[in-house]
Short mmCIF file of C-alpha atoms in Angstrom, two decimals:
data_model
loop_
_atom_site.label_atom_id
_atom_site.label_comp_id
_atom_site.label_asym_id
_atom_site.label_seq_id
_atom_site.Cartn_x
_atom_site.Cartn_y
_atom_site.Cartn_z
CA UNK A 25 44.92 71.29 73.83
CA UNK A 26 43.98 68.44 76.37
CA UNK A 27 45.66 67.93 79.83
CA UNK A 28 47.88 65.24 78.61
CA UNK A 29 49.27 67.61 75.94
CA UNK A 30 47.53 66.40 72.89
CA UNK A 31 46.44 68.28 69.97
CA UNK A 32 43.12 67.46 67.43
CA UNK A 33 44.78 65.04 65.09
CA UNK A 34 47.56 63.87 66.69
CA UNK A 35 48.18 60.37 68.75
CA UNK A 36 51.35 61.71 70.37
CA UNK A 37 51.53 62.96 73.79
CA UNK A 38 54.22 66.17 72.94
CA UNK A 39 56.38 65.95 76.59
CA UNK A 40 57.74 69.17 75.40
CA UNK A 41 54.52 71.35 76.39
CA UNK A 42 53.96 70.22 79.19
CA UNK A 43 58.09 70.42 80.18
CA UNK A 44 60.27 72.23 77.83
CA UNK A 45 63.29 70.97 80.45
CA UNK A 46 62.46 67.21 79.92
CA UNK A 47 65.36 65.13 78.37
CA UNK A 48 64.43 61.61 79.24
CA UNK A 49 61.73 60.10 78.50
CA UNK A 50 59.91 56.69 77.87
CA UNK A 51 57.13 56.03 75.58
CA UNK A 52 56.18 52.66 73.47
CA UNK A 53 55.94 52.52 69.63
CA UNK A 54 52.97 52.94 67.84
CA UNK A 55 54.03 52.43 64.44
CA UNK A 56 57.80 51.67 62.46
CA UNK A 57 57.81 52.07 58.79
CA UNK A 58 60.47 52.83 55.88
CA UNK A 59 60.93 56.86 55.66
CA UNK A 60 60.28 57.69 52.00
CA UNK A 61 62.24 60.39 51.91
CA UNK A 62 65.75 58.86 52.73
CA UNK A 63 66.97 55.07 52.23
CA UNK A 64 67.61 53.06 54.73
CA UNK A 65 66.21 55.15 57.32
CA UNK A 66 62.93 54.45 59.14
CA UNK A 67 59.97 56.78 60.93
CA UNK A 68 59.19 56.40 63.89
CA UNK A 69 55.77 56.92 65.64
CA UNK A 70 55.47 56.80 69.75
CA UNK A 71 52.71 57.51 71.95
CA UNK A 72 54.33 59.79 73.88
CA UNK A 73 58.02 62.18 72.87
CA UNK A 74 59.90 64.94 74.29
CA UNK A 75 61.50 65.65 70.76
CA UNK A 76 60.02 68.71 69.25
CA UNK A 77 59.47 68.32 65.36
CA UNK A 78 61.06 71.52 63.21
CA UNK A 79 58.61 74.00 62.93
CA UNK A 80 57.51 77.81 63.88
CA UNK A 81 61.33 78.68 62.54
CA UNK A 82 62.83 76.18 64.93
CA UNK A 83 64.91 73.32 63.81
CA UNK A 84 63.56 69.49 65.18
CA UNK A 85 65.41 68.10 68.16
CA UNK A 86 67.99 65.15 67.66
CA UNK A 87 69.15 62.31 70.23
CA UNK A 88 68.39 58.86 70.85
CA UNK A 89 65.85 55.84 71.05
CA UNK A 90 67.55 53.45 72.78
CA UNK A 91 70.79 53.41 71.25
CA UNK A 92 69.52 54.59 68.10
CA UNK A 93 70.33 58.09 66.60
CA UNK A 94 67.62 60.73 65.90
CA UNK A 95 68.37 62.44 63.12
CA UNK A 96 65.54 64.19 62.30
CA UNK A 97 62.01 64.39 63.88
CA UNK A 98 58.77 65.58 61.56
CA UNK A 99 55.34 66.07 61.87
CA UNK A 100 52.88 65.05 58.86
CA UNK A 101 49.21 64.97 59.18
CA UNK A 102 49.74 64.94 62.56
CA UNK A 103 51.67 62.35 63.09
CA UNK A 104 55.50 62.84 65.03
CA UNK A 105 57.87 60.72 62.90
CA UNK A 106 61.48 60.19 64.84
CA UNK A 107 63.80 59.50 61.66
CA UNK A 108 66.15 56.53 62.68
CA UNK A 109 68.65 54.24 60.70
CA UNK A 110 67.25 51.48 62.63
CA UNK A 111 63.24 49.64 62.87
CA UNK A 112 61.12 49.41 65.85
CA UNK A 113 58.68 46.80 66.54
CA UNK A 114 55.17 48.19 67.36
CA UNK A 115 54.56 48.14 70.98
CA UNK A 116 57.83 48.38 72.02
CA UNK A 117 58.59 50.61 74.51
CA UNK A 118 61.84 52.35 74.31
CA UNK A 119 63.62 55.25 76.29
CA UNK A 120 64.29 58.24 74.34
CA UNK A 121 67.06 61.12 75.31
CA UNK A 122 67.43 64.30 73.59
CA UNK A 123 70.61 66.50 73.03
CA UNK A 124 69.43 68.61 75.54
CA UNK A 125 72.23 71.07 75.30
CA UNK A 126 71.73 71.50 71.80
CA UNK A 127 68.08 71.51 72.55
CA UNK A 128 68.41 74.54 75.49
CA UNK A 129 70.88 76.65 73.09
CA UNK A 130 67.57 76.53 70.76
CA UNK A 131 65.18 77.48 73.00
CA UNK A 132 67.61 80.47 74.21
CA UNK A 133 67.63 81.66 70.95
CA UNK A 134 63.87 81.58 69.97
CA UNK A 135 62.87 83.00 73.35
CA UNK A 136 65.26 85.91 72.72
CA UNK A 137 63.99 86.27 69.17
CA UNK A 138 60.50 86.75 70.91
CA UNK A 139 61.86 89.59 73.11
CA UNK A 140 63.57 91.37 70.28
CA UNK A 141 60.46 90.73 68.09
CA UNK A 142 57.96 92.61 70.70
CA UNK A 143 60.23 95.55 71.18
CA UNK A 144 60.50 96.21 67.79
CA UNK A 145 56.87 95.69 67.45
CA UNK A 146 55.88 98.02 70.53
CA UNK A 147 58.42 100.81 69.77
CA UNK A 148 58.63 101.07 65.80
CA UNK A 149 55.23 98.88 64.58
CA UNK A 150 57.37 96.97 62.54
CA UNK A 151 56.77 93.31 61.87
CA UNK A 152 59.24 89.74 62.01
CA UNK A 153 58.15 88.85 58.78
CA UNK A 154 61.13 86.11 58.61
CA UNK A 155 62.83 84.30 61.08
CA UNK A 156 65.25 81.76 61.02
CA UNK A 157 66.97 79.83 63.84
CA UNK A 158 70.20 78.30 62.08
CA UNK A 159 73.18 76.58 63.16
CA UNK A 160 75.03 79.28 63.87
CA UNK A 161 73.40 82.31 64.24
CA UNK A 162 69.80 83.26 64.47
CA UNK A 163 68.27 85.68 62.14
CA UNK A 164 65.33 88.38 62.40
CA UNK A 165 63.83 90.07 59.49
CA UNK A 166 61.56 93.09 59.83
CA UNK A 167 59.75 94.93 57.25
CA UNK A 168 61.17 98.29 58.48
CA UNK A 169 64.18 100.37 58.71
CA UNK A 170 66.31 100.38 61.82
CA UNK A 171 69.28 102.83 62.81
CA UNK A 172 72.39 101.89 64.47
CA UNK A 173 71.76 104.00 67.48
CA UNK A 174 68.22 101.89 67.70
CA UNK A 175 69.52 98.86 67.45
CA UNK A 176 72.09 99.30 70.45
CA UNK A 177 68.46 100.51 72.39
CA UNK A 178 66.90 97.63 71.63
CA UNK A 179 69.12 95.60 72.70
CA UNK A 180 69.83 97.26 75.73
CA UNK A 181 65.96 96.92 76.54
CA UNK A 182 65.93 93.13 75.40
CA UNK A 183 68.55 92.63 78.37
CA UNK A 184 66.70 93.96 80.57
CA UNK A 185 64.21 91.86 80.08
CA UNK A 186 66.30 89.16 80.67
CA UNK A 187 67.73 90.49 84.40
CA UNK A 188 64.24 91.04 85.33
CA UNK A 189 64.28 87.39 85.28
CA UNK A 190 60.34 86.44 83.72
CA UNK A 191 58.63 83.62 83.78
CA UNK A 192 57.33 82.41 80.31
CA UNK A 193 53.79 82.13 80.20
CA UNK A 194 52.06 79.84 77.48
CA UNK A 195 48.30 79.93 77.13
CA UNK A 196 45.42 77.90 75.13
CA UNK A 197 42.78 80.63 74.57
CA UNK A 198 39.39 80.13 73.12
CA UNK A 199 38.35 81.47 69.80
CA UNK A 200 36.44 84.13 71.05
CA UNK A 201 39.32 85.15 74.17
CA UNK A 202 41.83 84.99 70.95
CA UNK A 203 39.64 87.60 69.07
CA UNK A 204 39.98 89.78 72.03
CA UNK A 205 43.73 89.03 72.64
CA UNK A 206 46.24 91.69 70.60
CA UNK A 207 49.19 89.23 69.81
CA UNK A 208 51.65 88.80 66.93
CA UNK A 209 51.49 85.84 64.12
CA UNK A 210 53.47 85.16 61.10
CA UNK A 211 51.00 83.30 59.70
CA UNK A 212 47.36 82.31 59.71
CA UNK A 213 46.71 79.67 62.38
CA UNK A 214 44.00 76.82 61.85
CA UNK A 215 42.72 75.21 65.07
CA UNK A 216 43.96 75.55 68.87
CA UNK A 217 46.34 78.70 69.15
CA UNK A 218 49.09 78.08 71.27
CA UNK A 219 50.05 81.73 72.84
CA UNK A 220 53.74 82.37 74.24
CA UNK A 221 54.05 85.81 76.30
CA UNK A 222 56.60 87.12 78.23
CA UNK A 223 55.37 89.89 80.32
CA UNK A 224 55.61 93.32 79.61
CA UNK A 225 57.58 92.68 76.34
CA UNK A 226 55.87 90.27 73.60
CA UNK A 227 52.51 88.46 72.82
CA UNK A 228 53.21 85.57 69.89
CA UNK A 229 51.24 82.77 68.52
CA UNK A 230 53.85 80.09 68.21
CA UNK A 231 54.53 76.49 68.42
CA UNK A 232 58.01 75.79 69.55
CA UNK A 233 59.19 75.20 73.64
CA UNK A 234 60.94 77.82 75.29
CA UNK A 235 62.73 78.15 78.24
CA UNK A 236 60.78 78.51 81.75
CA UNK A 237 61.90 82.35 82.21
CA UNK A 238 64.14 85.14 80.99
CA UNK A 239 67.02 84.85 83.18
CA UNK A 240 67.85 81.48 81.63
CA UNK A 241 68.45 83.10 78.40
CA UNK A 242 71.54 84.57 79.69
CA UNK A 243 72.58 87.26 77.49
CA UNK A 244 71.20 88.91 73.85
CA UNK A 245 73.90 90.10 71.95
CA UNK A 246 72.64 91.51 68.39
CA UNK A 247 75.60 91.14 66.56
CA UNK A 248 74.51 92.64 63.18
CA UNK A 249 72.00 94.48 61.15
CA UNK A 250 71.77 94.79 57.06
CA UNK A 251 69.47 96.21 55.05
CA UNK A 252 66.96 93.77 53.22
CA UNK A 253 63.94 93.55 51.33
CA UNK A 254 62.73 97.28 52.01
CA UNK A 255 63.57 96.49 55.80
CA UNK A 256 65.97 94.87 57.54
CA UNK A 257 67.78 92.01 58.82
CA UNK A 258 69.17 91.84 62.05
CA UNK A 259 71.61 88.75 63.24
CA UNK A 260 71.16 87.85 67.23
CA UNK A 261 73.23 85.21 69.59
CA UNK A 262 71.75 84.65 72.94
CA UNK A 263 72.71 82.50 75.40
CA UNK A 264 75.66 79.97 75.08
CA UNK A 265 75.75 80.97 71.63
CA UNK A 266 76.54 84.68 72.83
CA UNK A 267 79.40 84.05 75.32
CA UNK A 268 81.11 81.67 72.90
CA UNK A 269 81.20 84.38 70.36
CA UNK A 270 82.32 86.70 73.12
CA UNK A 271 84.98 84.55 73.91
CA UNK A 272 86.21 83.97 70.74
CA UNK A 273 86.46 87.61 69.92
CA UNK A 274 88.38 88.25 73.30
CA UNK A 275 90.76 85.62 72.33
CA UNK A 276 91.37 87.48 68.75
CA UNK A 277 91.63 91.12 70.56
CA UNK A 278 94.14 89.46 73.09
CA UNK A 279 96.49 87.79 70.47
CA UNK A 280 96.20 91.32 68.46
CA UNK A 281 97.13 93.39 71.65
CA UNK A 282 99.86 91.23 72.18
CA UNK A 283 101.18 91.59 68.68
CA UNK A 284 100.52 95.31 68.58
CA UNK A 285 101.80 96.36 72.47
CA UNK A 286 98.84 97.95 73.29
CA UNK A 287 96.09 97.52 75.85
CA UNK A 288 93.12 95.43 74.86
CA UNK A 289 90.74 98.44 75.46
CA UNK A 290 92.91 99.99 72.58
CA UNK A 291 93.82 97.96 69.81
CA UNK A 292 91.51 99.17 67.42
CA UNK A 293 93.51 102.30 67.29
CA UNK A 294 96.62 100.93 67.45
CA UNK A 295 95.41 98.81 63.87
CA UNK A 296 94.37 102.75 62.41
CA UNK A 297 97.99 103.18 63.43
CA UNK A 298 99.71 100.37 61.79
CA UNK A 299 97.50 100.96 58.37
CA UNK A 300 98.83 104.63 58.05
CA UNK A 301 102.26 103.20 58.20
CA UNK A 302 101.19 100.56 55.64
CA UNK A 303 99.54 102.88 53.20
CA UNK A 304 102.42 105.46 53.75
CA UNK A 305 104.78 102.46 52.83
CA UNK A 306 102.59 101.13 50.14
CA UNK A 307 102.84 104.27 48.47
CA UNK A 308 107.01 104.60 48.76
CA UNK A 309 107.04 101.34 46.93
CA UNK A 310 104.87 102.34 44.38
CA UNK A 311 107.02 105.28 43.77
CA UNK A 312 110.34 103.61 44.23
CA UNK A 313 108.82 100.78 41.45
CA UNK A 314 107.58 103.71 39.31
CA UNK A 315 110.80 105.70 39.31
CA UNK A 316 112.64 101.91 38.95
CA UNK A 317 110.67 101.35 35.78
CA UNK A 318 111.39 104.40 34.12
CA UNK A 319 115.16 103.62 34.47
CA UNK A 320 114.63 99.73 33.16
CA UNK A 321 112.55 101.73 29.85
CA UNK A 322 115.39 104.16 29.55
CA UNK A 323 117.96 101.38 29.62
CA UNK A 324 116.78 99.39 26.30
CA UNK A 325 119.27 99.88 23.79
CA UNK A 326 117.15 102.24 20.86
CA UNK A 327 117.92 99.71 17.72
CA UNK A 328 116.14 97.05 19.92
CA UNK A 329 112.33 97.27 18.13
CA UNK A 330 111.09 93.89 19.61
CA UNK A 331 111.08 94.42 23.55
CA UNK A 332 110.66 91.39 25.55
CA UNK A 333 110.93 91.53 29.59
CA UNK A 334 109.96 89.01 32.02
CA UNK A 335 109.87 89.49 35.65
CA UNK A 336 108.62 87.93 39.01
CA UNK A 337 108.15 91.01 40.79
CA UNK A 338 106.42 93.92 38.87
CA UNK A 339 102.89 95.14 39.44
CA UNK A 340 100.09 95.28 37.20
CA UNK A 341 100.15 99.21 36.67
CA UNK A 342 104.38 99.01 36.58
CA UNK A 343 103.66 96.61 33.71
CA UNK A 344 101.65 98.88 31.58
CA UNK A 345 103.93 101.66 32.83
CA UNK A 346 107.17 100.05 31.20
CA UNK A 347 105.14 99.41 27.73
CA UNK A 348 104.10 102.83 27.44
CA UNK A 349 107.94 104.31 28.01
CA UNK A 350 109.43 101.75 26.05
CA UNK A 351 107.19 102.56 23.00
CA UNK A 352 107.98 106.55 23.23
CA UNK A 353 110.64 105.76 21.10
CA UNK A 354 109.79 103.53 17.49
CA UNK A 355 109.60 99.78 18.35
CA UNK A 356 107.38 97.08 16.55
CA UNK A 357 106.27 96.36 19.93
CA UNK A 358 106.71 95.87 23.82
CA UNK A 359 106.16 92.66 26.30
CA UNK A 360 106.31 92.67 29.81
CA UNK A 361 106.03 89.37 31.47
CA UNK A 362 104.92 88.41 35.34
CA UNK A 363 105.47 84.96 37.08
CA UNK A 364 107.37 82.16 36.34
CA UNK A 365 107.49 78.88 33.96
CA UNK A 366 106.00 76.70 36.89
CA UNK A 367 103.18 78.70 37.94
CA UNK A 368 102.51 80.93 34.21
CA UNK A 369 102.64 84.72 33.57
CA UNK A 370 100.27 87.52 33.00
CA UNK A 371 101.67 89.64 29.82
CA UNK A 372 100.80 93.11 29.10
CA UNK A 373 101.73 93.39 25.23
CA UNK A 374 101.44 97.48 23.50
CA UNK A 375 102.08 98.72 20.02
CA UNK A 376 102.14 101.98 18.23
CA UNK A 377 102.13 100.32 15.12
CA UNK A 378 100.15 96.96 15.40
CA UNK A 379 96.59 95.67 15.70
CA UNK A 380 97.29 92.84 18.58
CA UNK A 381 94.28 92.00 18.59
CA UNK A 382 95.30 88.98 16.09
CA UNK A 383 98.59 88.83 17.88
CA UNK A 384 97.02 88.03 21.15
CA UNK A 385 94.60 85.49 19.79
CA UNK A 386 97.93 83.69 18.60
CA UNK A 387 99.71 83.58 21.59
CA UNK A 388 96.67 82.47 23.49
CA UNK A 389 96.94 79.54 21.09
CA UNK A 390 100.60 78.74 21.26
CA UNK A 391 100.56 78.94 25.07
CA UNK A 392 97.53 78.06 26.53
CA UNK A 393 97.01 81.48 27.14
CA UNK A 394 93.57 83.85 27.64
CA UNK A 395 93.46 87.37 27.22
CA UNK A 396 92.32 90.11 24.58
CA UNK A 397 92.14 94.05 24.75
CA UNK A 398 91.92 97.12 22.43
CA UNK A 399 94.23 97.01 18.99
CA UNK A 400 97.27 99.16 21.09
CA UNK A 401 97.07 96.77 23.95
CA UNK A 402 96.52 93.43 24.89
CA UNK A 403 97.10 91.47 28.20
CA UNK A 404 96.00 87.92 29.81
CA UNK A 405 98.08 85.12 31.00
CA UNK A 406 100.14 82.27 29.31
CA UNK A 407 101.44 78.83 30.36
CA UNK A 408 105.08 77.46 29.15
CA UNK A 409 108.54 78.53 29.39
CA UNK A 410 109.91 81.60 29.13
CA UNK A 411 112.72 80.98 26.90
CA UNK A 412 110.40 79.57 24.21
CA UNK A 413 107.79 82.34 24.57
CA UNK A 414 110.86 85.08 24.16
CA UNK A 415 111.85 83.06 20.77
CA UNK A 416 107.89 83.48 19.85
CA UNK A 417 107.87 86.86 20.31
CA UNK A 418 110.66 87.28 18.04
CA UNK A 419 109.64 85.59 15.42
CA UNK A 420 106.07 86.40 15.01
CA UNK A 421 107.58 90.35 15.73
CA UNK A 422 110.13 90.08 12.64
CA UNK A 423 107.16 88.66 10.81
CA UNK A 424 105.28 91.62 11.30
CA UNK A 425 107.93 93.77 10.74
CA UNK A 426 108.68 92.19 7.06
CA UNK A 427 104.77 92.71 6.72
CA UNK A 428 105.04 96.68 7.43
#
C-alpha cells in the first residue's frame, strides 16, 4: 500500500485507511455509468472515498454525495462503485458524508469479533471459520466446541481487553516479514496483506476499518452460543449495539418486577413461582374437565345410538375422552364438535361398529372439511353451521344403521 492509501489496481484513494474516524470528505468523479445490477440506479467512481465497500464480513458503508443517497458501495476489479439513484458528471467534484454512526456501530462490532476471535484462537486452537456482521447481531463461528462456563471466560477476558484501553495497530508487511509473522486468515490473500493486531490478544489479515483502540468498543456482551457444523456458533453485541440490548432487557425485567412484586434482582424466581401455580392449576382443570366429561357421557339417554355434541370449550384429549365413554354402551357412533359456525370446528368422530374412514372422507366433502384417521376414529376440522352438520350426521348415521 502507497502513502496516499492506494492499493495495485485501484484508482481510488480509500480515506478509510488512512482515518477510520473520517465522515466528510471531498473527492471529484472519475467515472458515472448505469449500475447493471439495479435499474435506475447509477455507479459511481471518485478519486478519492471514505466509504468502505462490503467486504472481509463487513457490510459497505451508506450516506451521501451531495444530496444523493448511498445505498450501496462495491468494489469490482478494483474499482469503488458508490451506488446512487442519481448520475454524476465526470470531473465533478462532490462532498461525500457517511452514516457515521451506523458506520462506528460496525467497526465496534468487527473489532470485538477480532478480540473474541484471538482468545479463542490462543486458549482452545480453534478457528473463526465464519463470520458475519448483520444488522442486528454479529455472529462468530468456530470449528470447535465451547462450554458455557468458557464462554462466560472468554468474555470476561475480551473485556478486559477493552478497559486496558489498546490502540489498534494496522501494518503492511512484506512477503518475506509476512512469512515470518504467525497471524490468522480466513482465506488465502493475493497481493499486499493488510495486518490488524491488537496487542496481546489477536493477529488477523483483514480488510475492513476499525476503531483507533479498545476502549472505544465499549462493552462485549456474548449473548449466545449454539452448536453448529461440528463446532459452534456464538452471537456477540458490542458497543452501542450491547447497551441497547441491555436496556431493552432492563426495561422487560422492570415491567415484569412490577407485575410480579418482586425485586428486579429476583424475578426470575418469582416467574418459577407463578408457573408452579399455573401447572398446579392447569392440572385442576384438566381434572375438573375430565370428571365434567364423564358426567356429560353418563347423561346421554341409552336409546340415543347417533351421538352428536358440539361445544366451544372442550379440549382435544376431553374430546376423545367423551367418544370413548359414550361408545361403552352400543351406539352407531359418537361426534364431538369444537368451535363455532363463524370460525369452523375440529370433530373427533369414534365407532365400535363402523369403518369412518369413508365417513370422514364424506364429511370432508359436504363441509369443506380435512381430516382422516384409523377405521374406529377419525378427526379434522369442518366449515358450516352446526345445525346443518347435526342433520348430516343423522342422516348419513340412520343410513348406516339400515346398512348393518
Amino acid at each position: 500500500m502507497t502513502e496516499n492509501g492506494l492499493m495495485d489496481g485501484t484508482r481510488t484513494e480509500k480515506l478509510f485507511y488512512n482515518d477510520s474516524h473520517l465522515s466528510k470528505f471531498t473527492a471529484m468523479v472519475l467515472e458515472c455509468e448505469p449500475y447493471e445490477k439495479k435499474e435506475g440506479c447509477y455507479a459511481v467512481e471518485l478519486d478519492r472515498t471514505a466509504f468502505f465497500p462490503e467486504g472481509g464480513g463487513q457490510y459497505a458503508d451508506t450516506g451521501k454525495l451531495k444530496d444523493v443517497k448511498v445505498s450501496d458501495v462495491r468494489e469490482k476489479n478494483g474499482r469503488i462503485l458508490h451506488i446512487t439513484d442519481q448520475p454524476f458528471e465526470a470531473g465533478e467534484i462532490v462532498e461525500g458524508e457517511i452514516d457515521w454512526e451506523t458506520r462506528f456501530m460496525k467497526m465496534q462490532q468487527h473489532t470485538g469479533e477480532h478480540i473474541v476471535s484471538g482468545i479463542v484462537h490462543a486458549r482452545y486452537g480453534f478457528n473463526n471459520v465464519g463470520f458475519h456482521l448483520g444488522t442486528e447481531d454479529c455472529t462468530m463461528d468456530f470449528d470447535g466446541e465451547i462450554s458455557k462456563e468458557a464462554l462466560q471466560e472468554i468474555e470476561l477476558e475480551a473485556n478486559r481487553a477493552v478497559w486496558k484501553n489498546l490502540t489498534i495497530e494496522v501494518s503492511y508487511p512484506s512477503k518475506e516479514e509476512l512469512e515470518e509473522l504467525d497471524y490468522r486468515s480466513k482465506i488465502e490473500i493475493e497481493g499486499q496483506v493488510r495486518i490488524v493486531s491488537v496487542p496481546g490478544y489477536d493477529i488477523c489479515a483483514c480488510c475492513a476499518p476499525h476503531v483507533e483502540c479498545t476502549g472505544e468498543i465499549g462493552m462485549i456482551k456474548l449473548v449466545n452460543m449454539q452448536r453448529y457444523k461440528g463446532g459452534v456458533r456464538v452471537t456477540m453485541l458490542c458497543g452501542s449495539r450491547a447497551l441497547t440490548d441491555y436496556e431493552k432487557k432492563q426495561e422487560q425485567n422492570r415491567k415484569i418486577s412490577a407485575l410480579l412484586c418482586a425485586k428486579e434482582y429476583e424475578t426470575a424466581e418469582a416467574v418459577g413461582h407463578l408457573k408452579e401455580e399455573l401447572d398446579s392449576l392447569k392440572r385442576t382443570l384438566v381434572e375438573k374437565e375430565r370428571q365434567l366429561v364423564h358426567v356429560w357421557a353418563q347423561s346421554v339417554p341409552e336409546e340415543e345410538k347417533t351421538v352428536c355434541m358440539f361445544s366451544e370449550d372442550i379440549s382435544a384429549d376431553a374430546m376423545r375422552q367423551y367418544v370413548n365413554e359414550v361408545l361403552e354402551k352400543e351406539r352407531i357412533l359418537c361426534a364431538v364438535f369444537y368451535g363455532n359456525d363463524a370460525a369452523g370446528y375440529r370433530y373427533v368422530i369414534g365407532s365400535r361398529t363402523q369403518d369412518l374412514r369413508a365417513f370422514s372422507k364424506m364429511l370432508n366433502v359436504a363441509f369443506e372439511g380435512r381430516g382422516g384417521g384409523k377405521p374406529e376414529m377419525v378427526q379434522g376440522t369442518v366449515k358450516g353451521e352446526a345445525r346443518k352438520i347435526r342433520e348430516w350426521i343423522q342422516k348419513i348415521a340412520e343410513e348406516l344403521s339400515y346398512e348393518k
